[in-house]
PDB file of C-alpha atoms in Angstrom:
ATOM      1  CA  UNK A   1      43.920 -22.496 -23.551  1.00  0.00           C
ATOM      2  CA  UNK A   2      41.616 -19.752 -22.246  1.00  0.00           C
ATOM      3  CA  UNK A   3      38.715 -21.417 -24.052  1.00  0.00           C
ATOM      4  CA  UNK A   4      39.375 -24.672 -22.185  1.00  0.00           C
ATOM      5  CA  UNK A   5      39.531 -22.760 -18.831  1.00  0.00           C
ATOM      6  CA  UNK A   6      36.341 -20.864 -19.728  1.00  0.00           C
ATOM      7  CA  UNK A   7      34.374 -24.034 -20.646  1.00  0.00           C
ATOM      8  CA  UNK A   8      35.493 -26.231 -17.841  1.00  0.00           C
ATOM      9  CA  UNK A   9      35.139 -23.597 -15.125  1.00  0.00           C
ATOM     10  CA  UNK A  10      31.699 -22.559 -16.433  1.00  0.00           C
ATOM     11  CA  UNK A  11      30.639 -26.241 -16.586  1.00  0.00           C
ATOM     12  CA  UNK A  12      31.911 -26.982 -13.024  1.00  0.00           C
ATOM     13  CA  UNK A  13      30.389 -23.824 -11.586  1.00  0.00           C
ATOM     14  CA  UNK A  14      26.990 -24.528 -13.235  1.00  0.00           C
ATOM     15  CA  UNK A  15      26.951 -28.172 -12.093  1.00  0.00           C
ATOM     16  CA  UNK A  16      27.888 -27.374  -8.506  1.00  0.00           C
ATOM     17  CA  UNK A  17      25.421 -24.489  -8.244  1.00  0.00           C
ATOM     18  CA  UNK A  18      22.595 -27.118  -8.163  1.00  0.00           C
ATOM     19  CA  UNK A  19      24.222 -28.716  -5.113  1.00  0.00           C
ATOM     20  CA  UNK A  20      24.787 -25.455  -3.383  1.00  0.00           C
ATOM     21  CA  UNK A  21      21.199 -24.393  -3.926  1.00  0.00           C
ATOM     22  CA  UNK A  22      19.816 -27.747  -2.691  1.00  0.00           C
ATOM     23  CA  UNK A  23      21.701 -27.479   0.562  1.00  0.00           C
ATOM     24  CA  UNK A  24      21.033 -23.841   1.225  1.00  0.00           C
ATOM     25  CA  UNK A  25      17.365 -24.017   0.245  1.00  0.00           C
ATOM     26  CA  UNK A  26      16.896 -27.152   2.364  1.00  0.00           C
ATOM     27  CA  UNK A  27      15.593 -29.378  -0.331  1.00  0.00           C
ATOM     28  CA  UNK A  28      14.106 -32.595   1.107  1.00  0.00           C
ATOM     29  CA  UNK A  29      16.693 -34.897  -0.508  1.00  0.00           C
ATOM     30  CA  UNK A  30      19.586 -32.785   0.864  1.00  0.00           C
ATOM     31  CA  UNK A  31      18.149 -32.613   4.357  1.00  0.00           C
ATOM     32  CA  UNK A  32      17.729 -36.380   4.486  1.00  0.00           C
ATOM     33  CA  UNK A  33      21.265 -37.008   3.247  1.00  0.00           C
ATOM     34  CA  UNK A  34      22.771 -34.680   5.866  1.00  0.00           C
ATOM     35  CA  UNK A  35      20.750 -36.296   8.620  1.00  0.00           C
ATOM     36  CA  UNK A  36      22.274 -39.625   7.512  1.00  0.00           C
ATOM     37  CA  UNK A  37      25.759 -38.224   7.232  1.00  0.00           C
ATOM     38  CA  UNK A  38      25.785 -36.176  10.469  1.00  0.00           C
ATOM     39  CA  UNK A  39      24.931 -39.200  12.652  1.00  0.00           C
ATOM     40  CA  UNK A  40      28.410 -40.844  12.561  1.00  0.00           C
ATOM     41  CA  UNK A  41      30.028 -37.439  13.247  1.00  0.00           C
ATOM     42  CA  UNK A  42      27.633 -36.570  16.101  1.00  0.00           C
ATOM     43  CA  UNK A  43      27.028 -33.028  14.754  1.00  0.00           C
ATOM     44  CA  UNK A  44      23.944 -31.019  13.956  1.00  0.00           C
ATOM     45  CA  UNK A  45      22.817 -31.965  10.466  1.00  0.00           C
ATOM     46  CA  UNK A  46      21.457 -28.477   9.726  1.00  0.00           C
ATOM     47  CA  UNK A  47      24.771 -26.863  10.621  1.00  0.00           C
ATOM     48  CA  UNK A  48      26.597 -29.489   8.515  1.00  0.00           C
ATOM     49  CA  UNK A  49      24.325 -28.945   5.568  1.00  0.00           C
ATOM     50  CA  UNK A  50      24.451 -25.131   5.644  1.00  0.00           C
ATOM     51  CA  UNK A  51      28.171 -24.966   6.189  1.00  0.00           C
ATOM     52  CA  UNK A  52      28.699 -27.425   3.272  1.00  0.00           C
ATOM     53  CA  UNK A  53      26.387 -25.260   1.153  1.00  0.00           C
ATOM     54  CA  UNK A  54      28.360 -22.115   1.937  1.00  0.00           C
ATOM     55  CA  UNK A  55      31.650 -23.884   0.989  1.00  0.00           C
ATOM     56  CA  UNK A  56      30.227 -25.160  -2.301  1.00  0.00           C
ATOM     57  CA  UNK A  57      28.781 -21.696  -2.993  1.00  0.00           C
ATOM     58  CA  UNK A  58      32.234 -20.167  -2.618  1.00  0.00           C
ATOM     59  CA  UNK A  59      33.637 -22.850  -5.010  1.00  0.00           C
ATOM     60  CA  UNK A  60      30.783 -22.047  -7.500  1.00  0.00           C
ATOM     61  CA  UNK A  61      31.583 -18.285  -7.291  1.00  0.00           C
ATOM     62  CA  UNK A  62      35.289 -19.047  -7.770  1.00  0.00           C
ATOM     63  CA  UNK A  63      34.702 -21.286 -10.827  1.00  0.00           C
ATOM     64  CA  UNK A  64      32.321 -18.750 -12.405  1.00  0.00           C
ATOM     65  CA  UNK A  65      34.614 -15.822 -11.733  1.00  0.00           C
ATOM     66  CA  UNK A  66      37.571 -17.808 -13.224  1.00  0.00           C
ATOM     67  CA  UNK A  67      35.466 -18.537 -16.361  1.00  0.00           C
ATOM     68  CA  UNK A  68      34.584 -14.835 -16.627  1.00  0.00           C
ATOM     69  CA  UNK A  69      38.177 -13.699 -16.067  1.00  0.00           C
ATOM     70  CA  UNK A  70      39.534 -16.261 -18.513  1.00  0.00           C
ATOM     71  CA  UNK A  71      37.852 -14.181 -21.290  1.00  0.00           C
ATOM     72  CA  UNK A  72      39.771 -11.034 -20.268  1.00  0.00           C
ATOM     73  CA  UNK A  73      42.869 -10.025 -22.155  1.00  0.00           C
ATOM     74  CA  UNK A  74      44.483  -8.629 -19.013  1.00  0.00           C
ATOM     75  CA  UNK A  75      46.860 -10.678 -16.872  1.00  0.00           C
ATOM     76  CA  UNK A  76      45.339  -9.569 -13.528  1.00  0.00           C
ATOM     77  CA  UNK A  77      41.964  -9.843 -12.020  1.00  0.00           C
ATOM     78  CA  UNK A  78      40.129  -6.575 -12.598  1.00  0.00           C
ATOM     79  CA  UNK A  79      41.867  -3.688 -10.761  1.00  0.00           C
ATOM     80  CA  UNK A  80      43.528  -5.909  -8.175  1.00  0.00           C
ATOM     81  CA  UNK A  81      47.031  -7.146  -8.421  1.00  0.00           C
ATOM     82  CA  UNK A  82      46.166 -10.818  -8.305  1.00  0.00           C
ATOM     83  CA  UNK A  83      47.516 -12.467 -11.410  1.00  0.00           C
ATOM     84  CA  UNK A  84      44.968 -14.631 -13.227  1.00  0.00           C
ATOM     85  CA  UNK A  85      47.163 -17.667 -13.054  1.00  0.00           C
ATOM     86  CA  UNK A  86      47.248 -17.567  -9.207  1.00  0.00           C
ATOM     87  CA  UNK A  87      43.533 -16.869  -8.937  1.00  0.00           C
ATOM     88  CA  UNK A  88      42.617 -19.710 -11.294  1.00  0.00           C
ATOM     89  CA  UNK A  89      45.025 -22.168  -9.684  1.00  0.00           C
ATOM     90  CA  UNK A  90      43.633 -21.304  -6.224  1.00  0.00           C
ATOM     91  CA  UNK A  91      40.022 -21.665  -7.355  1.00  0.00           C
ATOM     92  CA  UNK A  92      40.655 -24.987  -9.086  1.00  0.00           C
ATOM     93  CA  UNK A  93      42.595 -26.242  -6.049  1.00  0.00           C
ATOM     94  CA  UNK A  94      39.804 -25.205  -3.739  1.00  0.00           C
ATOM     95  CA  UNK A  95      37.279 -27.008  -5.874  1.00  0.00           C
ATOM     96  CA  UNK A  96      39.405 -30.085  -6.138  1.00  0.00           C
ATOM     97  CA  UNK A  97      39.931 -30.318  -2.337  1.00  0.00           C
ATOM     98  CA  UNK A  98      36.256 -29.684  -1.707  1.00  0.00           C
ATOM     99  CA  UNK A  99      35.352 -32.633  -3.981  1.00  0.00           C
ATOM    100  CA  UNK A 100      37.912 -34.796  -2.197  1.00  0.00           C
ATOM    101  CA  UNK A 101      36.056 -33.899   0.909  1.00  0.00           C
ATOM    102  CA  UNK A 102      32.665 -34.763  -0.727  1.00  0.00           C
ATOM    103  CA  UNK A 103      34.005 -38.186  -1.828  1.00  0.00           C
ATOM    104  CA  UNK A 104      35.276 -38.760   1.675  1.00  0.00           C
ATOM    105  CA  UNK A 105      31.856 -38.001   3.100  1.00  0.00           C
ATOM    106  CA  UNK A 106      30.183 -40.053   0.437  1.00  0.00           C
ATOM    107  CA  UNK A 107      32.179 -43.250   1.249  1.00  0.00           C
ATOM    108  CA  UNK A 108      32.746 -42.831   5.006  1.00  0.00           C
ATOM    109  CA  UNK A 109      29.517 -41.207   6.252  1.00  0.00           C
ATOM    110  CA  UNK A 110      26.714 -42.660   4.061  1.00  0.00           C
ATOM    111  CA  UNK A 111      25.359 -46.182   4.458  1.00  0.00           C
ATOM    112  CA  UNK A 112      25.216 -46.527   0.622  1.00  0.00           C
ATOM    113  CA  UNK A 113      27.166 -43.959  -1.516  1.00  0.00           C
ATOM    114  CA  UNK A 114      25.237 -42.327  -4.316  1.00  0.00           C
ATOM    115  CA  UNK A 115      27.254 -43.202  -7.423  1.00  0.00           C
ATOM    116  CA  UNK A 116      26.026 -40.281  -9.446  1.00  0.00           C
ATOM    117  CA  UNK A 117      27.426 -37.966  -6.868  1.00  0.00           C
ATOM    118  CA  UNK A 118      30.751 -39.918  -6.846  1.00  0.00           C
ATOM    119  CA  UNK A 119      30.987 -39.553 -10.586  1.00  0.00           C
ATOM    120  CA  UNK A 120      30.261 -35.849 -10.536  1.00  0.00           C
ATOM    121  CA  UNK A 121      32.937 -35.275  -7.862  1.00  0.00           C
ATOM    122  CA  UNK A 122      35.424 -37.373  -9.811  1.00  0.00           C
ATOM    123  CA  UNK A 123      34.712 -35.327 -12.934  1.00  0.00           C
ATOM    124  CA  UNK A 124      35.240 -32.035 -11.126  1.00  0.00           C
ATOM    125  CA  UNK A 125      38.518 -33.373  -9.585  1.00  0.00           C
ATOM    126  CA  UNK A 126      39.674 -34.384 -13.005  1.00  0.00           C
ATOM    127  CA  UNK A 127      38.840 -31.111 -14.722  1.00  0.00           C
ATOM    128  CA  UNK A 128      40.254 -29.055 -11.805  1.00  0.00           C
ATOM    129  CA  UNK A 129      43.477 -31.078 -11.909  1.00  0.00           C
ATOM    130  CA  UNK A 130      43.683 -30.641 -15.637  1.00  0.00           C
ATOM    131  CA  UNK A 131      43.155 -26.823 -15.294  1.00  0.00           C
ATOM    132  CA  UNK A 132      45.924 -26.628 -12.662  1.00  0.00           C
ATOM    133  CA  UNK A 133      48.247 -28.565 -14.910  1.00  0.00           C
ATOM    134  CA  UNK A 134      47.406 -26.373 -17.966  1.00  0.00           C
ATOM    135  CA  UNK A 135      47.791 -23.160 -15.900  1.00  0.00           C
ATOM    136  CA  UNK A 136      51.149 -24.166 -14.392  1.00  0.00           C
ATOM    137  CA  UNK A 137      52.675 -25.595 -17.619  1.00  0.00           C
ATOM    138  CA  UNK A 138      51.784 -22.642 -19.785  1.00  0.00           C
ATOM    139  CA  UNK A 139      54.928 -21.245 -21.382  1.00  0.00           C
ATOM    140  CA  UNK A 140      55.934 -18.085 -19.609  1.00  0.00           C
ATOM    141  CA  UNK A 141      56.127 -14.912 -21.639  1.00  0.00           C
ATOM    142  CA  UNK A 142      58.447 -12.166 -20.618  1.00  0.00           C
TER     143      UNK A 142
END
């Protein structure tokens, strides 16, 4: 079970890191996309892009931390009192909801959705939901 959590969270964190970097580093493709998506909302595309990049960066850090912590034999995160199950569930739920937002933006704010981005978001939603299911159906030990 921990191997599945490690692999899926590492994979999701790695994939999403590319998108966080492109937004925060103002890659041309990202800038153009956010100019297009900000028009229907009537907001500043730079603010929209950077705030989205920060949210995705937080998701990336959560996924990568969950992958790292899944290798630990302890039931809590480092010295804190946060149980791993709660941390991992929160992280995967945060990623799942962020990708639902990405899909919403892709279909409602773009003239033509980029299907590769749709498939990536759907994959992350699937793996996050699977991880949440695994974490919350794990037999409890006393």
